[in-house]
PDB file of C-alpha atoms in Angstrom:
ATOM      1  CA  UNK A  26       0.000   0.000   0.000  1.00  0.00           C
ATOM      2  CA  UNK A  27       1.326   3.488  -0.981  1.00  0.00           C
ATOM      3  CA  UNK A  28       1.993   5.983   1.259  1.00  0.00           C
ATOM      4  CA  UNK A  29      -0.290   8.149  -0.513  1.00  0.00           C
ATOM      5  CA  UNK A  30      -3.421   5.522  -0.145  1.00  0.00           C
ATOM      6  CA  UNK A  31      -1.847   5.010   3.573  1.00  0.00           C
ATOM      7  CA  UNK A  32      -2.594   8.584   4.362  1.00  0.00           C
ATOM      8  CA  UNK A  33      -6.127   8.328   3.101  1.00  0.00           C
ATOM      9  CA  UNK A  34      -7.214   5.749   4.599  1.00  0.00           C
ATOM     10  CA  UNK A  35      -6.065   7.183   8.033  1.00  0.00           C
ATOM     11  CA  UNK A  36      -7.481  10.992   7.459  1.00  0.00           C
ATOM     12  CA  UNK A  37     -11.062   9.949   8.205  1.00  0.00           C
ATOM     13  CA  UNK A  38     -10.289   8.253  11.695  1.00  0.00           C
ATOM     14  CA  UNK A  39      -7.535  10.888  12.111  1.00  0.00           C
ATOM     15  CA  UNK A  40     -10.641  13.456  11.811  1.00  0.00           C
ATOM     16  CA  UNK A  41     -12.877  11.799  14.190  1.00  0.00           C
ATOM     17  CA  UNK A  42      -9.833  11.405  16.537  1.00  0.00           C
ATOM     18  CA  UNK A  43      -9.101  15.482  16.768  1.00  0.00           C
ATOM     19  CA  UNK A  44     -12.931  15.957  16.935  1.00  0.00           C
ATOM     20  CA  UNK A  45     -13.569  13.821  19.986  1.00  0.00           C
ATOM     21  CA  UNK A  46     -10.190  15.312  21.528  1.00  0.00           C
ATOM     22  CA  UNK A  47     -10.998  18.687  20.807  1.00  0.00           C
ATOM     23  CA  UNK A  48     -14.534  18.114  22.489  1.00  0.00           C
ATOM     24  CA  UNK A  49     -13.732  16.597  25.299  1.00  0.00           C
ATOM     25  CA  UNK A  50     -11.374  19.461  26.148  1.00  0.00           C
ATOM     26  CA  UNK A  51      -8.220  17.852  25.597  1.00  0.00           C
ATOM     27  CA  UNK A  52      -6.928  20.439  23.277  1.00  0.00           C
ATOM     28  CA  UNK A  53      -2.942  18.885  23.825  1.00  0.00           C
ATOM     29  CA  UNK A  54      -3.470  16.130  23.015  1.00  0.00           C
ATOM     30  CA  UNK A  55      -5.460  17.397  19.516  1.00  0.00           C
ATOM     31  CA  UNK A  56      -2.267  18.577  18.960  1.00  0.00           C
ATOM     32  CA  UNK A  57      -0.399  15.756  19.382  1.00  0.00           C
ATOM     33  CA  UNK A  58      -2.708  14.053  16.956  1.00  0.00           C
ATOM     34  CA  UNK A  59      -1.907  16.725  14.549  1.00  0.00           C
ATOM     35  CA  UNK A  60       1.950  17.142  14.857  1.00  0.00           C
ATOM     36  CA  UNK A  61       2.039  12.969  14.679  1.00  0.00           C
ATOM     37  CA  UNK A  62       0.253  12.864  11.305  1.00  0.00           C
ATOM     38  CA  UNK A  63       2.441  15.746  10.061  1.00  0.00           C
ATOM     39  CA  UNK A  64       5.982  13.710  10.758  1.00  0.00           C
ATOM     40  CA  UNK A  65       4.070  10.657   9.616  1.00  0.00           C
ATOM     41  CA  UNK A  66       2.462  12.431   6.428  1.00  0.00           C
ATOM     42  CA  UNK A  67       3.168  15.585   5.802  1.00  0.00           C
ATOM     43  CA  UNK A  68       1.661  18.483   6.641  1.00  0.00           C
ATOM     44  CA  UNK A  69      -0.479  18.039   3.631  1.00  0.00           C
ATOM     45  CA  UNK A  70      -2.611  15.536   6.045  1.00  0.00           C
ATOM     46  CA  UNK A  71      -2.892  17.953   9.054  1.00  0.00           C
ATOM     47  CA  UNK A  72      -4.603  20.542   6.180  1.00  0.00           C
ATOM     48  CA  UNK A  73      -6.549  17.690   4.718  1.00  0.00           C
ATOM     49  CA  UNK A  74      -8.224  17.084   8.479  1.00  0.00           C
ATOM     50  CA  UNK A  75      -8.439  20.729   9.002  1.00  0.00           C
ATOM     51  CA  UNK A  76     -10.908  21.066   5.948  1.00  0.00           C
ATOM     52  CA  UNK A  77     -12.835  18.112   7.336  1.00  0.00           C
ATOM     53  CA  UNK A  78     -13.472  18.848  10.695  1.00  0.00           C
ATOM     54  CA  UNK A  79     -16.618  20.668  11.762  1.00  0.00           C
ATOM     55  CA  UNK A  80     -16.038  24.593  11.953  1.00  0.00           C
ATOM     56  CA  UNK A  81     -16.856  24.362  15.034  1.00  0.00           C
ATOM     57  CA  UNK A  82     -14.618  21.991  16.225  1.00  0.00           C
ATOM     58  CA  UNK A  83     -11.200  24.213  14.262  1.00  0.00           C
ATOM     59  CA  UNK A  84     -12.661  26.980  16.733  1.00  0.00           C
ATOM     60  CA  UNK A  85     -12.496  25.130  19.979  1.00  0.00           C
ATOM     61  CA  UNK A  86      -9.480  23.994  18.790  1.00  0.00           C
ATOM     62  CA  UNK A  87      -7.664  27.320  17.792  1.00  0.00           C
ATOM     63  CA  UNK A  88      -9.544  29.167  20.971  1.00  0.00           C
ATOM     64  CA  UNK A  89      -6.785  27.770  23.220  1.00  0.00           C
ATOM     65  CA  UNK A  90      -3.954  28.912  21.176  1.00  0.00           C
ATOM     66  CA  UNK A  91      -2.955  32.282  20.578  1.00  0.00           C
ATOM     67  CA  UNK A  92       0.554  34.040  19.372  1.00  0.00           C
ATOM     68  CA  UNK A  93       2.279  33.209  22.521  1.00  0.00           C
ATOM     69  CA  UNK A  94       1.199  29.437  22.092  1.00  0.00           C
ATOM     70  CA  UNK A  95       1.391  28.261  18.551  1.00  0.00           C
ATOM     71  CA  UNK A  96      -0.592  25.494  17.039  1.00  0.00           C
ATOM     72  CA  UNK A  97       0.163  24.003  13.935  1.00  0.00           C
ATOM     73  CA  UNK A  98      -3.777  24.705  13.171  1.00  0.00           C
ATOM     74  CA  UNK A  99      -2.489  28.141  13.515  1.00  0.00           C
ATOM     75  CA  UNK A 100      -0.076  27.024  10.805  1.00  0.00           C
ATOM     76  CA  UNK A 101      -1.172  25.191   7.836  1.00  0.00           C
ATOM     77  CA  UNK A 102      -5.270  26.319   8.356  1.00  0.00           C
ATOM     78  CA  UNK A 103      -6.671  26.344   5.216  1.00  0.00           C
ATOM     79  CA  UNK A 104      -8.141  29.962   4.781  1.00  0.00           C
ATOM     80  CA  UNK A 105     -12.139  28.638   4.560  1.00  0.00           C
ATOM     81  CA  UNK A 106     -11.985  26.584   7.116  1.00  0.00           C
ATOM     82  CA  UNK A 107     -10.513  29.216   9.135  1.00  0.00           C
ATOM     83  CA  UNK A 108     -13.389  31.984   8.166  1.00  0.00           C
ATOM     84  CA  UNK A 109     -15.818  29.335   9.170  1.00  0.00           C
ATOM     85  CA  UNK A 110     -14.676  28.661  12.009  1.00  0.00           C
ATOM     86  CA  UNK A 111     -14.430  32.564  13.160  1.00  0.00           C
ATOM     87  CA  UNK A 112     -18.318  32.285  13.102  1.00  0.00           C
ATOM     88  CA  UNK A 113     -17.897  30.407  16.090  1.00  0.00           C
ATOM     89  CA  UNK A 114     -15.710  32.001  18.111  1.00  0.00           C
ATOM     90  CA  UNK A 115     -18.141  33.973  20.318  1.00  0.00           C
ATOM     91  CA  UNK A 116     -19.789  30.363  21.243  1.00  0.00           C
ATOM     92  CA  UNK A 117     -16.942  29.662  23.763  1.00  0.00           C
ATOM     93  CA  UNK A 118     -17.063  33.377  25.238  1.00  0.00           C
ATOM     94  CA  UNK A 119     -18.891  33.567  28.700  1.00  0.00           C
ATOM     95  CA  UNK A 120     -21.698  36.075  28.999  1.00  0.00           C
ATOM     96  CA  UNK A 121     -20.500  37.951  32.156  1.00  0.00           C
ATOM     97  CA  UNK A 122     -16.869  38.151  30.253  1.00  0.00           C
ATOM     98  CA  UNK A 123     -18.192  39.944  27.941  1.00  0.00           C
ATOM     99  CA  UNK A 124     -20.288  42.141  30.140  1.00  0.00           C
ATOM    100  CA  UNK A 125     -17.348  42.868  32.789  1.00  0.00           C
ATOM    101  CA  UNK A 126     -13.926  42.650  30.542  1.00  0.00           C
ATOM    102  CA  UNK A 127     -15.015  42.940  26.631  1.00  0.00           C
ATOM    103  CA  UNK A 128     -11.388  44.125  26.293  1.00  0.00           C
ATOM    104  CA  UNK A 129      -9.863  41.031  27.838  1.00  0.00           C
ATOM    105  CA  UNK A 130     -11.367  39.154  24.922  1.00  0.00           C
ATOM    106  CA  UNK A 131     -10.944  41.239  22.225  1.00  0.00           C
ATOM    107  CA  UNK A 132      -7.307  41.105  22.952  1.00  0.00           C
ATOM    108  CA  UNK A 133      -7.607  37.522  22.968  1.00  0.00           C
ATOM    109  CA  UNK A 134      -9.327  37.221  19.990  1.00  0.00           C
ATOM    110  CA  UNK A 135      -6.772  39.945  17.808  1.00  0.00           C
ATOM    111  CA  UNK A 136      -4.071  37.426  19.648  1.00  0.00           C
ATOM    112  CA  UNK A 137      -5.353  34.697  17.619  1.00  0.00           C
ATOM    113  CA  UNK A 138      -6.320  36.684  14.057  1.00  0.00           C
ATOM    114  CA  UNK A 139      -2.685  38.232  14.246  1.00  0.00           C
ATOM    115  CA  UNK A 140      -0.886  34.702  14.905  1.00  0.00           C
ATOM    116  CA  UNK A 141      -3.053  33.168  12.224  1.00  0.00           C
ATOM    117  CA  UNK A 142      -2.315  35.847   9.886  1.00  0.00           C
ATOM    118  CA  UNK A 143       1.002  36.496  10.507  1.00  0.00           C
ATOM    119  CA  UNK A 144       2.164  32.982  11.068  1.00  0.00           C
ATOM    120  CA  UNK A 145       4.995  33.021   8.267  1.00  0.00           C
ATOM    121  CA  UNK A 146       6.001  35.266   5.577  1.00  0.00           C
ATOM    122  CA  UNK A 147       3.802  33.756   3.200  1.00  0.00           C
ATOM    123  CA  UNK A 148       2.168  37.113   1.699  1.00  0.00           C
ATOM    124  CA  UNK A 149      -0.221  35.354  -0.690  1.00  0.00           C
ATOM    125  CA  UNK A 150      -1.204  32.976   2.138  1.00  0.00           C
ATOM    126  CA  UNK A 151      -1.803  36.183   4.305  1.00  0.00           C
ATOM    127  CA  UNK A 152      -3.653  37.789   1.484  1.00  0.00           C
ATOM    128  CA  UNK A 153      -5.856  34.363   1.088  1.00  0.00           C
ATOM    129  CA  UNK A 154      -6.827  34.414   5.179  1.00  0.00           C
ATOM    130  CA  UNK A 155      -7.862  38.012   4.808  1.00  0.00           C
ATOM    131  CA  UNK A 156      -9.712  37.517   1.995  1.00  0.00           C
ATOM    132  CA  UNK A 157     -12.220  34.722   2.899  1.00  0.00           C
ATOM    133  CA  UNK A 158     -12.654  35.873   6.384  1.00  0.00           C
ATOM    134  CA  UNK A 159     -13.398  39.129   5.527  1.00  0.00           C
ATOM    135  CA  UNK A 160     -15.523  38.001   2.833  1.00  0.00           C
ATOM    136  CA  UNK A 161     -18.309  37.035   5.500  1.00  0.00           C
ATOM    137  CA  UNK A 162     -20.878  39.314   8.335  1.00  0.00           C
ATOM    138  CA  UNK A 163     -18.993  37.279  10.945  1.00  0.00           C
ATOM    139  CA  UNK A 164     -15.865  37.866   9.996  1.00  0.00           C
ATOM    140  CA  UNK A 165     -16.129  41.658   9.375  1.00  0.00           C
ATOM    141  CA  UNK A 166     -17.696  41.914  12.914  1.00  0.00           C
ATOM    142  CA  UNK A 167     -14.747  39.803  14.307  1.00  0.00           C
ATOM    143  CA  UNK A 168     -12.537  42.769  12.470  1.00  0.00           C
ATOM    144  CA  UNK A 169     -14.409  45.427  13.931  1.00  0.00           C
ATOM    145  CA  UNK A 170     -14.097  44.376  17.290  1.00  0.00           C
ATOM    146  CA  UNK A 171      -9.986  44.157  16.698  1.00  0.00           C
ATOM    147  CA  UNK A 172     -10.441  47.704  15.569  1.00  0.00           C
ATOM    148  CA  UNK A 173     -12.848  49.173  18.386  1.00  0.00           C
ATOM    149  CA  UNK A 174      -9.637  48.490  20.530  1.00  0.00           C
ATOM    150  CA  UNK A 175      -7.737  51.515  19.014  1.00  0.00           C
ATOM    151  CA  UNK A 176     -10.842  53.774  16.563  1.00  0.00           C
ATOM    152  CA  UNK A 177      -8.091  56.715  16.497  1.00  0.00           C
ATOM    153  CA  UNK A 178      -5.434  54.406  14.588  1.00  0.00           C
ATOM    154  CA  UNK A 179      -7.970  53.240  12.414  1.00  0.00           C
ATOM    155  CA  UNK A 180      -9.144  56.335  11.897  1.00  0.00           C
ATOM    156  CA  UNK A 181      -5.593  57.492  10.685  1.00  0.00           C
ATOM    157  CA  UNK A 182      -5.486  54.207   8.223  1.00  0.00           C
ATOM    158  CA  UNK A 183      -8.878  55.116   6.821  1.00  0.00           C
ATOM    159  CA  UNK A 184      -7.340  58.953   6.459  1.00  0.00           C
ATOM    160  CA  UNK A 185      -3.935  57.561   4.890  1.00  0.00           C
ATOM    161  CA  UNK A 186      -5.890  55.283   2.664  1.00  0.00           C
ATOM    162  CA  UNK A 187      -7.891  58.009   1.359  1.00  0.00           C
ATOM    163  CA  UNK A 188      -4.887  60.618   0.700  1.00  0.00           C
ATOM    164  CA  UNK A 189      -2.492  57.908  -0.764  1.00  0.00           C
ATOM    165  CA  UNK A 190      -4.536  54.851  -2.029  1.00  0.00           C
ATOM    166  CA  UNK A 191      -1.828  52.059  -2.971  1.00  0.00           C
ATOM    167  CA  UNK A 192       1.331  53.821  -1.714  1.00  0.00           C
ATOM    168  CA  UNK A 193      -0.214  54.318   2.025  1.00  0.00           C
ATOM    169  CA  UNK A 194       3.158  53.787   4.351  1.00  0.00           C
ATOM    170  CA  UNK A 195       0.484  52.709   7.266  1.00  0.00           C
ATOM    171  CA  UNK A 196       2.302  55.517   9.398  1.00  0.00           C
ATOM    172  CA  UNK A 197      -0.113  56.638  12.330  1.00  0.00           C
ATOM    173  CA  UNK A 198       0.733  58.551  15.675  1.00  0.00           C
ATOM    174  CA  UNK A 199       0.936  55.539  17.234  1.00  0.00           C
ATOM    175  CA  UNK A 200       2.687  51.753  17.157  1.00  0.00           C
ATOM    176  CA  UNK A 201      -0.308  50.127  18.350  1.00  0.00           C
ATOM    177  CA  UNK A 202      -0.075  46.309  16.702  1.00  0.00           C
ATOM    178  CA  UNK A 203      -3.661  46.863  15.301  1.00  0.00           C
ATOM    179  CA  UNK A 204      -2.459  48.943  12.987  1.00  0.00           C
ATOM    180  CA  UNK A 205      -0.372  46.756  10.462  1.00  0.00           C
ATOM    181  CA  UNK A 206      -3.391  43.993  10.706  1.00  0.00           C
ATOM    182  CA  UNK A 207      -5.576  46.969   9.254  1.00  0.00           C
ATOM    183  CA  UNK A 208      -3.328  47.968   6.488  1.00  0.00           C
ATOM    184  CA  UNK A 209      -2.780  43.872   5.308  1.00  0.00           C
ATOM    185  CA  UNK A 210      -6.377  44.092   5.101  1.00  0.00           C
ATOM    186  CA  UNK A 211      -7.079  47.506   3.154  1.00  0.00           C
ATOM    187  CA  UNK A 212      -4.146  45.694   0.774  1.00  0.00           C
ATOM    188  CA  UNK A 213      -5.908  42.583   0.333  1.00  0.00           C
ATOM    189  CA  UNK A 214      -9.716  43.161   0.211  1.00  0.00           C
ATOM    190  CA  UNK A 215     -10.912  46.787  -0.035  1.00  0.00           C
ATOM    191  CA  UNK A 216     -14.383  45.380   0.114  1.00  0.00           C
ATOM    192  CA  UNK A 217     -13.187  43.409   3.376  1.00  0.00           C
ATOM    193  CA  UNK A 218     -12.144  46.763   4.398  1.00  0.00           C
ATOM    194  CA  UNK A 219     -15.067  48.760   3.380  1.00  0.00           C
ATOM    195  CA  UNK A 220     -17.184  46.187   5.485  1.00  0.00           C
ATOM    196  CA  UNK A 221     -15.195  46.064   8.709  1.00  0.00           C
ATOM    197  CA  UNK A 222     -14.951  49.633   8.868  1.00  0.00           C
ATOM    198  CA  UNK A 223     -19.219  49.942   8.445  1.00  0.00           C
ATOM    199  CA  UNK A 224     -19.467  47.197  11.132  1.00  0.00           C
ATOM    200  CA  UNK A 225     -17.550  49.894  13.485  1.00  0.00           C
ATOM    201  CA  UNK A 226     -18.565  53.087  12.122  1.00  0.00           C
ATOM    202  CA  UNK A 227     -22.500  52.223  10.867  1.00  0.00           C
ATOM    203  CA  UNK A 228     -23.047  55.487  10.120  1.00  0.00           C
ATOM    204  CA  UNK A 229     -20.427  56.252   7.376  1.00  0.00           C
ATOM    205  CA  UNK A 230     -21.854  55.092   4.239  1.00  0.00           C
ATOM    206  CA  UNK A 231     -18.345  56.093   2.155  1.00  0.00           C
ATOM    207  CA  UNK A 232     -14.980  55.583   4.085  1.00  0.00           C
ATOM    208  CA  UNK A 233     -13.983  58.772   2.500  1.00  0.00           C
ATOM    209  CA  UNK A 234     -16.233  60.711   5.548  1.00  0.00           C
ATOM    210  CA  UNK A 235     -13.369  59.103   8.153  1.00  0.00           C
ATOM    211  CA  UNK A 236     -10.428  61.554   6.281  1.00  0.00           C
ATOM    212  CA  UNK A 237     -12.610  64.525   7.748  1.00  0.00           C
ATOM    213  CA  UNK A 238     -13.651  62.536  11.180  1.00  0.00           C
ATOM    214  CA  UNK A 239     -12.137  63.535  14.728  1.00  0.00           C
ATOM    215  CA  UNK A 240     -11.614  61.643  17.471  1.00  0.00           C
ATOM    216  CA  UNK A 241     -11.013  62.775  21.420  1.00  0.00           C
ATOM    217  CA  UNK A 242      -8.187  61.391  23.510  1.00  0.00           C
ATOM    218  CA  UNK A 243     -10.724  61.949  26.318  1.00  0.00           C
ATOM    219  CA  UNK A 244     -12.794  58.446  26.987  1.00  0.00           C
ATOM    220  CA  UNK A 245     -15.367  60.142  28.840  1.00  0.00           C
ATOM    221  CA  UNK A 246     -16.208  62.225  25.694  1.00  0.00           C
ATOM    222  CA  UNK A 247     -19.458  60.840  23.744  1.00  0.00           C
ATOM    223  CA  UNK A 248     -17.800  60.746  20.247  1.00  0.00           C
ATOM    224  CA  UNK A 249     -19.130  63.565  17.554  1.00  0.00           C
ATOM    225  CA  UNK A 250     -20.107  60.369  15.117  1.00  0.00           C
ATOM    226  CA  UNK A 251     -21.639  56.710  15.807  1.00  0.00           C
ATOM    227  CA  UNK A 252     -19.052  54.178  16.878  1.00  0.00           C
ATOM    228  CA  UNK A 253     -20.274  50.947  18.152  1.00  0.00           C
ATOM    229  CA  UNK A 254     -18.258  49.646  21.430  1.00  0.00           C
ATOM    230  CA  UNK A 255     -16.344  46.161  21.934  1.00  0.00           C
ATOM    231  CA  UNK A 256     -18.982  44.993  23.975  1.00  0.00           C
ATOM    232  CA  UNK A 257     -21.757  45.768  21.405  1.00  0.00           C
ATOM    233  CA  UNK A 258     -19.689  44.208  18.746  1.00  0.00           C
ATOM    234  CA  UNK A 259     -18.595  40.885  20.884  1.00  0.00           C
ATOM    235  CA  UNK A 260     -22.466  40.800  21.508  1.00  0.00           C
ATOM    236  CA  UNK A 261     -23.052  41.238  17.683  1.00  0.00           C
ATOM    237  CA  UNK A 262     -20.582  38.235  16.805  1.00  0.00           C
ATOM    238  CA  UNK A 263     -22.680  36.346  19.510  1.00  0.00           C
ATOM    239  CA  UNK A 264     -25.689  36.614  17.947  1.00  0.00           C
ATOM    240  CA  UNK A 265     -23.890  35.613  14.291  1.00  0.00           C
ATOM    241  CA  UNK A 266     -23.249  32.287  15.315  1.00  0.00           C
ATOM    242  CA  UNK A 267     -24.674  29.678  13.467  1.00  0.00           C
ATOM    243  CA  UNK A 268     -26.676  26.968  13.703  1.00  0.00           C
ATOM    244  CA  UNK A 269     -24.174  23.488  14.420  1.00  0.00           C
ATOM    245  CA  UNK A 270     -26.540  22.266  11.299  1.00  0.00           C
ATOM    246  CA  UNK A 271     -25.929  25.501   8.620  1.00  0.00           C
ATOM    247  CA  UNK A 272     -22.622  26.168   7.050  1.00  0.00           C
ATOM    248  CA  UNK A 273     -21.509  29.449   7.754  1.00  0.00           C
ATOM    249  CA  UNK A 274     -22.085  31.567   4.370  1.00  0.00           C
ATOM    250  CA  UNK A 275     -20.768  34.282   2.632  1.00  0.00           C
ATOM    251  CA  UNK A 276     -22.082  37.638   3.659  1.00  0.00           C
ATOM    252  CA  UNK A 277     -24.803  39.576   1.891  1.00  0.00           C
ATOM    253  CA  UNK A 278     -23.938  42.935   2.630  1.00  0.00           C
ATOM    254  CA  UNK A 279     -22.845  45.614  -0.130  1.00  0.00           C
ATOM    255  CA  UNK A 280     -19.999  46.701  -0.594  1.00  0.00           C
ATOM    256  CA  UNK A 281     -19.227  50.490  -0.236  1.00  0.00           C
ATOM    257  CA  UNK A 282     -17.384  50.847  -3.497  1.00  0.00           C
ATOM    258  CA  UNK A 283     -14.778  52.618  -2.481  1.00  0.00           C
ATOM    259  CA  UNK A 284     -12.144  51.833  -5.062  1.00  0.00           C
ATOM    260  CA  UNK A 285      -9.127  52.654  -2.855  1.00  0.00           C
ATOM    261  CA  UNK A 286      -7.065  50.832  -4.540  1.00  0.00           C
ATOM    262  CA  UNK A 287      -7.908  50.960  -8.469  1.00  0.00           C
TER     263      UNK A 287
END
C-alpha cells in the first residue's frame, strides 16, 4: 500500500480522533494528533483534516492557542476553514466576560487573528486568510471588534488610505499592533475593508467621511459620530453564530465601493 493511499485511509479516523479530543477538552493532546500525522504524512494531512473537521470543532481547537502558544492549526489552516470557524468564536465566550472585561477578549481574539495571519512570511497565504474571512458578516464583525480596541489608529489608516490609495506607508501617531493587521487588510480586500470599517462606524456610508472625522483622547467624551463599542460588537458576533446544522455563508452585505485601490 502506498503511502499516498496510507494517508487516506487514516485521514477519516484521524478526523474523528481530533474531533472527539478537541470536544472533550483535551486540546494537547489534539495537537499531538496533529503534529504525529504531520511527521508521519506531511503536513499536507494535518490541512486535509483541518478542511474536514466541523467549523466548530477548528474553533475550539484554535480558541486555546494564541501568538504566545502556537498550534500548527495556527499554521497550515486552510483559509475557509478558518473563516468558518471565526463564526464560532463567540460560542466559547462567557456572557458575564463579555459584560465585565469585553477588552480582555478582544485582545484575545486579535491574539489569535494576528498569529493566524502572521504565522509566516507567506504574503499570498496572508492575502488568502484576509480575503475569505473578511468576505463574510462574521468575519467583518470579528474585524471590527480588533479595531474598536484603538478607533483613532484606524481612523488614521482610513485617512492615509484616502490621501495615498496604494502607496499608504500605514504611518499613524501611534505603534499600536492593530495597525499593520488593518493595512494587510485595506491591501488585500478593499471590500473586506469597506465592510469592517461599516461594522464599526454604521453610520459612514463612504470611508472617504473618516479623512474629515475627529476623534477625542478623552474616553469620557461621547464621540461627535456613531461608533459601536467592543462589547456591542462581541455581543453582535454572539448573535452571528450559526446553527451546528448551517454552514456558515458568505455575507450579503454591499460593498461600499470605495475603489481605494484601483
Amino acid at each position: 500500500m502506498s503511502d499516498e493511499t496510507t494517508k487516506s485511509s487514516n485521514l477519516p479516523a484521524l478526523s474523528k480522533q481530533v474531533t472527539e479530543l478537541v470536544l472533550a477538552g483535551s486540546l494537547s493532546h489534539a495537537e499531538q494528533a496533529f503534529a504525529e500525522a504531520a511527521d508521519q504524512f506531511g503536513d499536507l494531512a494535518v490541512v486535509e483534516v483541518l478542511n474536514n473537521i466541523p467549523p466548530q470543532v477548528t474553533a475550539l481547537h484554535m480558541a486555546g492557542f494564541d501568538g504566545g502558544k502556537m498550534s500548527l492549526a495556527t499554521l497550515l489552516v486552510p483559509p475557509k476553514a478558518w473563516a468558518d470557524s471565526l463564526a464560532f468564536f463567540a460560542a466559547t465566550w462567557p456572557d458575564d466576560l463579555i459584560e465585565d472585561d469585553p477588552e480582555r477578549i478582544a485582545e484575545s481574539l486579535f491574539a489569535h487573528v494576528h498569529g493566524v495571519v502572521f504565522s509566516t512570511d507567506d504574503e499570498e497565504r496572508r492575502v488568502e486568510l484576509l480575503q475569505a474571512a473578511s468576505a463574510t458578516d462574521h468575519g467583518a464583525t470579528a474585524f471590527a471588534i480588533l479595531f474598536s480596541m484603538a478607533p483613532k489608529e484606524i481612523l488614521e489608516v482610513a485617512g492615509e488610505i484616502i490621501s495615498k490609495g496604494p502607496y499608504l506607508t500605514g504611518q499613524t501617531s501611534s505603534d499600536n499592533d492593530v495597525v499593520p493587521l488593518a493595512i494587510a487588510l485595506a491591501q488585500a480586500s478593499e471590500d473586506g475593508w469597506d465592510r469592517a470599517l461599516f461594522e464599526l462606524f454604521p453610520e459612514f456610508r463612504h470611508s472617504a467621511d473618516l479623512a474629515d472625522a475627529e476623534f477625542s483622547d478623552d474616553p469620557d467624551e461621547e464621540p461627535t459620530f456613531l461608533q459601536r463599542s467592543t462589547k456591542e460588537l462581541l455581543y453582535r458576533l454572539r448573535k452571528q453564530v450559526p446553527s451546528t446544522r448551517s454552514a456558515a455563508k458568505p455575507g450579503s452585505r454591499r460593498s461600499l465601493g470605495t475603489g481605494i485601490f484601483s
